[in-house]
Coordinates of C-alpha atoms in Angstrom, one line a residue:
X5 CA 116.0 98.9 80.6
X6 CA 115.6 100.1 84.2
X7 CA 113.6 103.4 84.8
X8 CA 114.3 105.6 87.7
X9 CA 113.1 109.0 89.0
X10 CA 115.5 111.9 89.1
X11 CA 113.3 114.9 89.7
X12 CA 110.1 115.9 91.6
X13 CA 107.9 118.9 91.5
X14 CA 104.7 119.6 93.3
X15 CA 101.9 122.4 93.6
X16 CA 99.7 121.1 96.2
X17 CA 96.9 122.9 98.5
X18 CA 99.2 122.3 101.6
X19 CA 102.4 123.0 100.0
X20 CA 104.1 124.5 96.9
X21 CA 107.4 123.1 96.2
X22 CA 109.0 119.9 97.2
X23 CA 110.4 121.3 100.7
X24 CA 107.1 122.9 101.8
X25 CA 104.9 119.7 100.7
X26 CA 107.4 117.2 102.4
X27 CA 107.1 119.2 105.8
X28 CA 103.4 119.5 105.4
X29 CA 102.8 115.7 104.6
X30 CA 105.0 114.8 107.6
X31 CA 103.2 117.0 109.8
X32 CA 99.7 116.1 108.6
X33 CA 98.9 119.8 107.6
X34 CA 95.6 120.2 105.8
X35 CA 95.4 122.6 102.7
X36 CA 91.5 122.7 102.8
X37 CA 89.9 126.2 103.3
X38 CA 86.6 127.8 103.0
X39 CA 85.8 129.7 99.8
X40 CA 83.1 132.4 99.9
X41 CA 82.7 132.4 96.2
X42 CA 81.4 128.8 96.5
X43 CA 78.8 129.9 99.1
X44 CA 77.8 132.9 97.0
X45 CA 77.1 130.4 94.2
X46 CA 74.8 128.3 96.4
X47 CA 77.3 125.4 96.6
X48 CA 76.5 122.7 99.3
X49 CA 80.2 122.2 99.8
X50 CA 81.9 125.4 100.3
X51 CA 85.4 124.1 101.0
X52 CA 88.4 123.0 98.8
X53 CA 92.0 122.8 98.3
X54 CA 93.7 125.6 96.3
X55 CA 97.4 126.1 96.1
X56 CA 98.5 129.6 97.4
X57 CA 100.5 131.3 94.6
X58 CA 101.4 135.0 94.6
X59 CA 101.5 137.1 91.5
X60 CA 105.3 137.5 92.1
X61 CA 105.7 133.7 92.3
X62 CA 103.8 133.3 88.8
X63 CA 106.4 135.6 87.4
X64 CA 109.2 133.4 88.5
X65 CA 107.9 130.8 86.0
X66 CA 106.1 132.4 83.3
X67 CA 107.2 135.5 81.2
X68 CA 105.0 138.8 81.3
X69 CA 104.2 137.9 77.6
X70 CA 103.0 134.4 78.7
X71 CA 100.9 135.9 81.5
X72 CA 99.2 138.4 79.4
X73 CA 95.6 137.5 79.4
X74 CA 96.5 134.2 81.2
X75 CA 93.6 132.6 83.0
X76 CA 94.2 129.0 83.4
X77 CA 94.9 127.8 86.7
X78 CA 95.7 124.1 85.8
X79 CA 98.3 125.0 83.1
X80 CA 99.9 127.4 85.6
X81 CA 100.1 124.6 88.3
X82 CA 101.3 122.2 85.7
X83 CA 104.1 124.5 84.4
X84 CA 105.3 125.3 87.8
X85 CA 105.4 121.6 89.0
X86 CA 106.9 120.4 85.6
X87 CA 109.7 123.2 85.6
X88 CA 110.5 122.5 89.3
X89 CA 110.9 118.8 88.6
X90 CA 113.1 119.5 85.6
X91 CA 115.4 121.7 87.5
X92 CA 115.3 119.3 90.5
X93 CA 116.6 116.7 88.0
X94 CA 119.6 118.8 87.3
X95 CA 118.6 120.4 84.0
X96 CA 118.7 124.1 83.1
X97 CA 115.7 126.0 81.8
X98 CA 116.9 128.4 79.0
X99 CA 114.8 129.6 76.1
X100 CA 118.1 129.4 74.0
X101 CA 118.9 125.8 74.8
X102 CA 119.0 123.2 72.0
X103 CA 116.2 121.1 71.2
X104 CA 116.4 117.7 73.0
X105 CA 115.1 114.9 70.9
X106 CA 115.8 112.5 73.8
X107 CA 113.3 114.1 76.3
X108 CA 109.5 114.4 76.1
X109 CA 106.5 114.8 78.2
X110 CA 103.1 113.0 79.0
X111 CA 101.3 115.6 81.2
X112 CA 97.8 114.9 81.8
X113 CA 94.7 117.0 82.6
X114 CA 90.9 116.6 83.1
X115 CA 89.5 120.1 81.8
X116 CA 91.9 122.6 80.6
X117 CA 91.4 126.4 81.2
X118 CA 87.8 126.3 82.1
X119 CA 87.9 130.0 83.4
X120 CA 89.5 131.0 80.0
X121 CA 86.6 129.2 78.4
X122 CA 84.0 131.1 80.4
X123 CA 85.6 134.4 79.5
X124 CA 85.7 133.6 75.8
X125 CA 82.2 132.4 75.8
X126 CA 81.0 135.6 77.2
X127 CA 83.0 137.6 74.7
X128 CA 81.6 135.6 71.8
X129 CA 78.0 135.9 73.0
X130 CA 78.6 139.6 73.1
X131 CA 79.7 139.6 69.5
X132 CA 83.3 140.4 70.5
X133 CA 85.1 137.7 68.6
X134 CA 88.0 140.2 67.5
X135 CA 88.7 140.8 71.2
X136 CA 89.4 137.1 72.2
X137 CA 93.0 137.6 72.2
X138 CA 95.5 135.0 70.7
X139 CA 96.1 132.7 73.6
X140 CA 92.4 131.4 74.1
X141 CA 93.2 128.2 71.9
X142 CA 96.4 127.3 73.9
X143 CA 94.8 127.9 77.2
X144 CA 91.8 125.8 76.5
X145 CA 93.0 122.9 74.3
X146 CA 93.4 119.7 76.2
X147 CA 97.0 119.5 75.3
X148 CA 97.6 123.1 76.6
X149 CA 99.8 122.1 79.5
X150 CA 102.2 119.8 77.5
X151 CA 102.4 122.3 74.7
X152 CA 103.5 125.0 77.2
X153 CA 106.1 122.6 78.9
X154 CA 107.3 121.4 75.5
X155 CA 108.1 124.9 74.5
X156 CA 109.5 126.1 77.8
X157 CA 111.8 123.1 78.1
X158 CA 112.6 122.4 74.5
X159 CA 111.4 118.8 74.4
X160 CA 111.8 117.1 71.0
X161 CA 110.5 113.6 71.9
X162 CA 106.8 112.9 72.4
X163 CA 104.9 115.9 73.8
X164 CA 101.3 114.8 74.6
X165 CA 98.6 115.2 77.2
X166 CA 96.5 112.1 78.4
X167 CA 93.2 112.3 80.1
X168 CA 91.5 109.6 82.2
X169 CA 89.5 111.3 85.0
X170 CA 91.2 110.5 88.6
X171 CA 93.6 108.1 87.1
X172 CA 95.2 110.6 84.7
X173 CA 98.4 111.2 86.7
X174 CA 99.1 107.6 87.5
X175 CA 98.6 106.6 83.9
X176 CA 100.8 109.4 82.7
X177 CA 103.6 108.0 84.8
X178 CA 103.0 104.5 83.3
X179 CA 102.9 105.9 79.7
X180 CA 106.3 107.8 80.2
X181 CA 107.8 104.6 81.8
X182 CA 106.7 102.5 78.9
X183 CA 108.3 104.9 76.4
X184 CA 111.6 104.9 78.1
X185 CA 111.4 101.2 78.8
X186 CA 110.8 100.6 75.0
X187 CA 114.0 102.7 73.9
X188 CA 111.9 105.5 72.6
X189 CA 113.1 108.1 74.9
X190 CA 115.8 108.7 77.5
X191 CA 113.8 111.0 79.6
X192 CA 110.2 111.8 80.2
X193 CA 108.6 114.5 82.3
X194 CA 105.3 113.0 83.4
X195 CA 102.5 114.4 85.7
X196 CA 99.1 115.9 85.7
X197 CA 97.3 119.0 86.7
X198 CA 93.8 120.3 87.5
X199 CA 92.1 123.5 87.5
X200 CA 90.3 124.8 90.5
X201 CA 87.0 126.6 91.3
X202 CA 83.3 126.4 90.8
X203 CA 83.2 125.5 87.1
X204 CA 85.2 122.4 87.7
X205 CA 83.7 121.5 91.1
X206 CA 79.9 122.4 90.3
X207 CA 79.1 119.0 88.6
X208 CA 80.3 117.1 91.6
X209 CA 78.3 119.4 93.9
X210 CA 75.3 118.6 91.8
X211 CA 75.9 114.9 92.1
X212 CA 76.1 115.3 96.0
X213 CA 79.4 113.3 96.2
X214 CA 81.2 116.2 98.0
X215 CA 80.8 116.7 101.8
X216 CA 78.6 119.7 102.9
X217 CA 79.0 119.0 106.7
X218 CA 82.2 120.9 107.2
X219 CA 81.8 124.5 105.9
X220 CA 82.5 125.5 109.3
X221 CA 85.5 123.1 110.0
X222 CA 87.3 122.9 106.5
X223 CA 90.4 121.0 107.8
X224 CA 88.2 118.2 109.2
X225 CA 86.3 117.9 106.1
X226 CA 88.3 115.2 104.1
X227 CA 87.9 112.0 106.0
X228 CA 89.1 109.0 104.1
X229 CA 88.4 105.6 105.7
X230 CA 86.5 107.3 108.5
X231 CA 83.0 106.3 109.8
X232 CA 82.1 109.9 109.7
X233 CA 83.2 110.5 106.1
X234 CA 80.5 112.3 104.3
X235 CA 81.9 112.8 100.6
X236 CA 85.0 114.1 99.1
X237 CA 86.5 117.6 99.3
X238 CA 87.6 119.0 96.1
X239 CA 91.3 120.0 95.5
X240 CA 93.6 121.2 92.6
X241 CA 97.2 121.5 91.8
X242 CA 99.8 119.6 89.8
X243 CA 102.5 117.0 90.5
X244 CA 105.5 116.2 88.1
X245 CA 108.2 113.6 88.1
X246 CA 111.3 113.1 85.7
X247 CA 111.6 109.6 84.6
X248 CA 115.0 108.5 83.2
X249 CA 116.7 105.5 82.1
X250 CA 119.1 104.2 84.8
X251 CA 121.9 104.4 82.4
X252 CA 121.6 108.2 81.6
X253 CA 121.0 108.9 85.3
X254 CA 124.1 107.1 86.3
X255 CA 126.0 108.7 83.5
X256 CA 125.3 112.3 84.6
X257 CA 125.5 111.3 88.4
X258 CA 121.9 112.4 89.0
X259 CA 120.1 112.0 92.3
X260 CA 117.8 109.1 92.2
X261 CA 114.7 109.2 94.3
X262 CA 113.3 105.8 93.5
X263 CA 112.9 103.2 90.7
X264 CA 109.6 102.7 88.8
X265 CA 109.3 98.8 88.7
X266 CA 106.2 98.7 86.6
X267 CA 102.5 98.8 86.9
X268 CA 99.2 98.4 85.0
X269 CA 96.2 100.3 83.5
X270 CA 92.9 98.6 82.9
X271 CA 89.1 99.2 82.8
X272 CA 86.1 97.6 84.4
X273 CA 84.1 98.3 81.1
X274 CA 81.2 99.5 83.4
X275 CA 80.1 95.9 83.9
X276 CA 79.9 93.6 86.9
X277 CA 78.7 96.5 89.2
X278 CA 81.0 99.0 87.6
X279 CA 79.2 102.2 86.3
X280 CA 80.5 105.6 85.0
X281 CA 81.0 106.5 88.7
X282 CA 81.5 103.2 90.4
X283 CA 84.3 100.7 90.2
X284 CA 84.1 97.1 88.9
X285 CA 85.7 95.3 91.9
X286 CA 86.9 92.3 89.8
X287 CA 88.7 94.9 87.3
X288 CA 90.3 96.8 90.3
X289 CA 91.7 93.6 91.9
X290 CA 93.0 92.6 88.4
X291 CA 94.7 95.9 87.8
X292 CA 96.5 95.4 91.2
X293 CA 97.5 91.9 90.6
X294 CA 98.7 92.6 87.0
X295 CA 100.7 95.6 88.3
X296 CA 102.5 93.4 90.8
X297 CA 103.3 90.7 88.2
X298 CA 104.5 93.5 85.7
X299 CA 106.7 94.9 88.5
X300 CA 108.3 91.4 88.9
X301 CA 107.6 91.2 92.7
X302 CA 105.3 89.5 95.1
X303 CA 102.3 90.8 96.9
X304 CA 104.1 90.2 100.3
X305 CA 106.9 92.7 99.3
X306 CA 104.7 95.7 99.4
X307 CA 105.5 97.8 102.4
X308 CA 103.1 100.7 101.9
X309 CA 100.0 101.5 99.7
X310 CA 99.1 105.1 98.8
X311 CA 95.4 104.4 98.0
X312 CA 92.8 106.3 95.9
X313 CA 90.6 106.4 99.0
X314 CA 88.4 109.5 98.4
X315 CA 86.3 109.6 101.7
X316 CA 83.0 108.4 99.9
X317 CA 81.0 105.3 100.6
X318 CA 83.5 103.3 98.2
X319 CA 86.4 103.4 100.6
X320 CA 85.5 100.1 102.3
X321 CA 85.1 98.3 98.9
X322 CA 88.6 99.6 98.0
X323 CA 90.3 98.2 101.1
X324 CA 88.5 94.9 100.4
X325 CA 89.7 95.0 96.9
X326 CA 93.3 95.4 98.1
X327 CA 92.9 92.7 100.7
X328 CA 91.7 90.2 97.9
X329 CA 94.2 91.4 95.2
X330 CA 97.3 91.0 97.7
X331 CA 95.9 88.1 99.7
X332 CA 96.8 90.0 102.9
X333 CA 94.5 91.1 105.7
X334 CA 94.5 91.9 109.3
X335 CA 98.0 92.4 110.7
X336 CA 99.6 91.3 107.6
X337 CA 98.3 94.0 105.5
X338 CA 100.7 96.7 104.5
X339 CA 100.5 100.2 105.8
X340 CA 98.2 102.4 103.8
X341 CA 97.4 106.0 103.7
X342 CA 95.4 108.6 101.6
X343 CA 96.9 112.0 101.0
X344 CA 93.2 113.2 100.3
X345 CA 92.9 113.8 103.9
X346 CA 95.3 116.6 103.7
X347 CA 94.6 118.0 100.2
X348 CA 91.2 116.8 99.2
X349 CA 90.6 115.0 95.9
X350 CA 92.6 116.8 93.3
X351 CA 90.8 115.2 90.5
X352 CA 93.0 114.9 87.3
X353 CA 96.0 115.9 89.5
X354 CA 95.3 113.4 92.3
X355 CA 97.5 110.6 90.8
X356 CA 100.6 112.7 90.2
X357 CA 100.5 114.7 93.5
X358 CA 100.0 111.5 95.3
X359 CA 102.8 109.7 93.6
X360 CA 105.2 112.5 94.5
X361 CA 104.0 112.0 98.1
X362 CA 104.7 108.1 97.6
X363 CA 108.1 108.7 96.2
X364 CA 109.2 111.0 99.0
X365 CA 108.2 108.3 101.5
X366 CA 110.5 105.9 100.0
X367 CA 113.3 108.4 99.5
X368 CA 113.0 109.7 103.2
X369 CA 111.8 106.3 104.7
X370 CA 108.5 107.4 106.5
X371 CA 104.8 106.8 106.2
X372 CA 102.7 110.1 106.4
X373 CA 99.7 110.1 108.6
X374 CA 96.1 109.9 107.7
X375 CA 94.4 112.9 109.4
X376 CA 90.6 112.8 110.3
X377 CA 90.6 109.1 110.7
X378 CA 90.1 108.6 114.5
X379 CA 86.8 106.8 114.0
X380 CA 87.9 104.2 111.4
X381 CA 85.0 102.8 109.4
X382 CA 83.8 99.5 111.0
X383 CA 83.7 97.9 107.5
X384 CA 87.4 98.6 107.1
X385 CA 88.4 97.5 110.8
X386 CA 86.9 94.1 110.0
X387 CA 89.3 93.7 107.1
X388 CA 92.6 95.0 108.3
X389 CA 94.3 96.0 111.6
X390 CA 93.8 99.5 112.7
X391 CA 97.6 100.0 113.3
X392 CA 98.0 99.6 109.5
X393 CA 96.2 103.0 109.1
X394 CA 98.9 105.3 110.3
X395 CA 97.7 108.2 112.4
X396 CA 100.9 109.9 113.2
X397 CA 104.2 110.2 111.3
X398 CA 105.8 106.9 111.2
X399 CA 109.5 106.4 110.5
X400 CA 109.9 102.9 109.2
X401 CA 111.6 101.1 106.4
X402 CA 109.9 101.6 103.0
X403 CA 111.4 99.5 100.3
X404 CA 108.4 99.0 97.8
X405 CA 105.2 101.2 97.7
X406 CA 102.1 100.9 95.5
X407 CA 100.1 103.8 94.3
X408 CA 96.7 103.2 92.7
X409 CA 94.1 105.4 91.2
X410 CA 90.5 104.6 90.1
X411 CA 88.6 107.1 87.9
X412 CA 85.2 107.9 86.4
X413 CA 84.4 105.8 83.6
X414 CA 85.5 102.7 85.4
X415 CA 89.2 103.2 84.8
X416 CA 92.0 102.0 86.9
X417 CA 95.7 102.5 87.3
X418 CA 98.4 101.1 89.7
X419 CA 102.1 101.9 89.7
X420 CA 105.0 100.2 91.8
X421 CA 107.9 102.2 93.1
X422 CA 111.1 100.7 94.8
X423 CA 113.8 102.3 96.8
X424 CA 116.9 102.5 94.6

């Protein structure tokens, strides 16, 4: 059973909606801005990527009833990206529509509704339990986003939320892919989302893994693979893809963006140098190799890699892992880019937003530029040729692309996409 992508949706710091996002990534436009509220809270890193969404825009997706007392940015982003992907795939969104037992969703998140939690905790501490309202549970439960989407779209197949730190979005794609491949669903809406703001980002600021050097120059702050990289910039948003069996996609004459060939998910078990926050290099290499094997291709066939590449001290190790897993280096290495240079590290939403960007490159035959990488890290230039790190939009043939994500807890995911 072949599985293809028939719909895309995205809510990113540098573009809300596929058209705006495509234009932004082609032009190398950053969505990173300064946030005064972070400075007021004594954050070291006062910049971040937050999608721009007006109140009017929210009303185009959620009803006034759904928006009453609504305070969960991640669920909002996930609903918007998911609904856009569903419509993009050619399906109507209608509350009267029949229940669809052939369609489901795996839509991931890291932490759901943290602002709503905060609001509820203050009310509880103030002995106002009766004033919590009826939506606290759905806004703060981990599966809130998939529950919202399941109801809005009338999904009758598996409706669930996965959570694996920064690997969440990539893992969701592979979970949905497996379900279709196994004949248990015809269509799966897959993706992930992340809340924004101080209550999500504070822990990372405390760990000193975010950059504090660019509060005056936000757009230059996210510098994957660069010698002057000084930590990641936090981001937020959501990405969504409609996966479908090739048979049903052809039956209804759907637009096909790309094919999902396969992939792999594994863990380094926090052994051999792997920790809660650092990757076990051996497991990362195995994840990539096993993804290639599962996809039924050879390493030589990969044209472009969309890496995890967060702009931390681990970027050089990631490139080294790719060179070993693919047995390709220097000028023989594929093109490689990191969307994080433009949107920051969108945490649990990273894998899905970056997968949407990867699929767009296949559909429109281009490689988007890495911004802020004029001073390539010497550890990386010793491993691969500098021209493989694209600095300006490159129009080229993209047949097969690999997308990988590596997350806290020493978890890894790699998915292989192909031009249809």
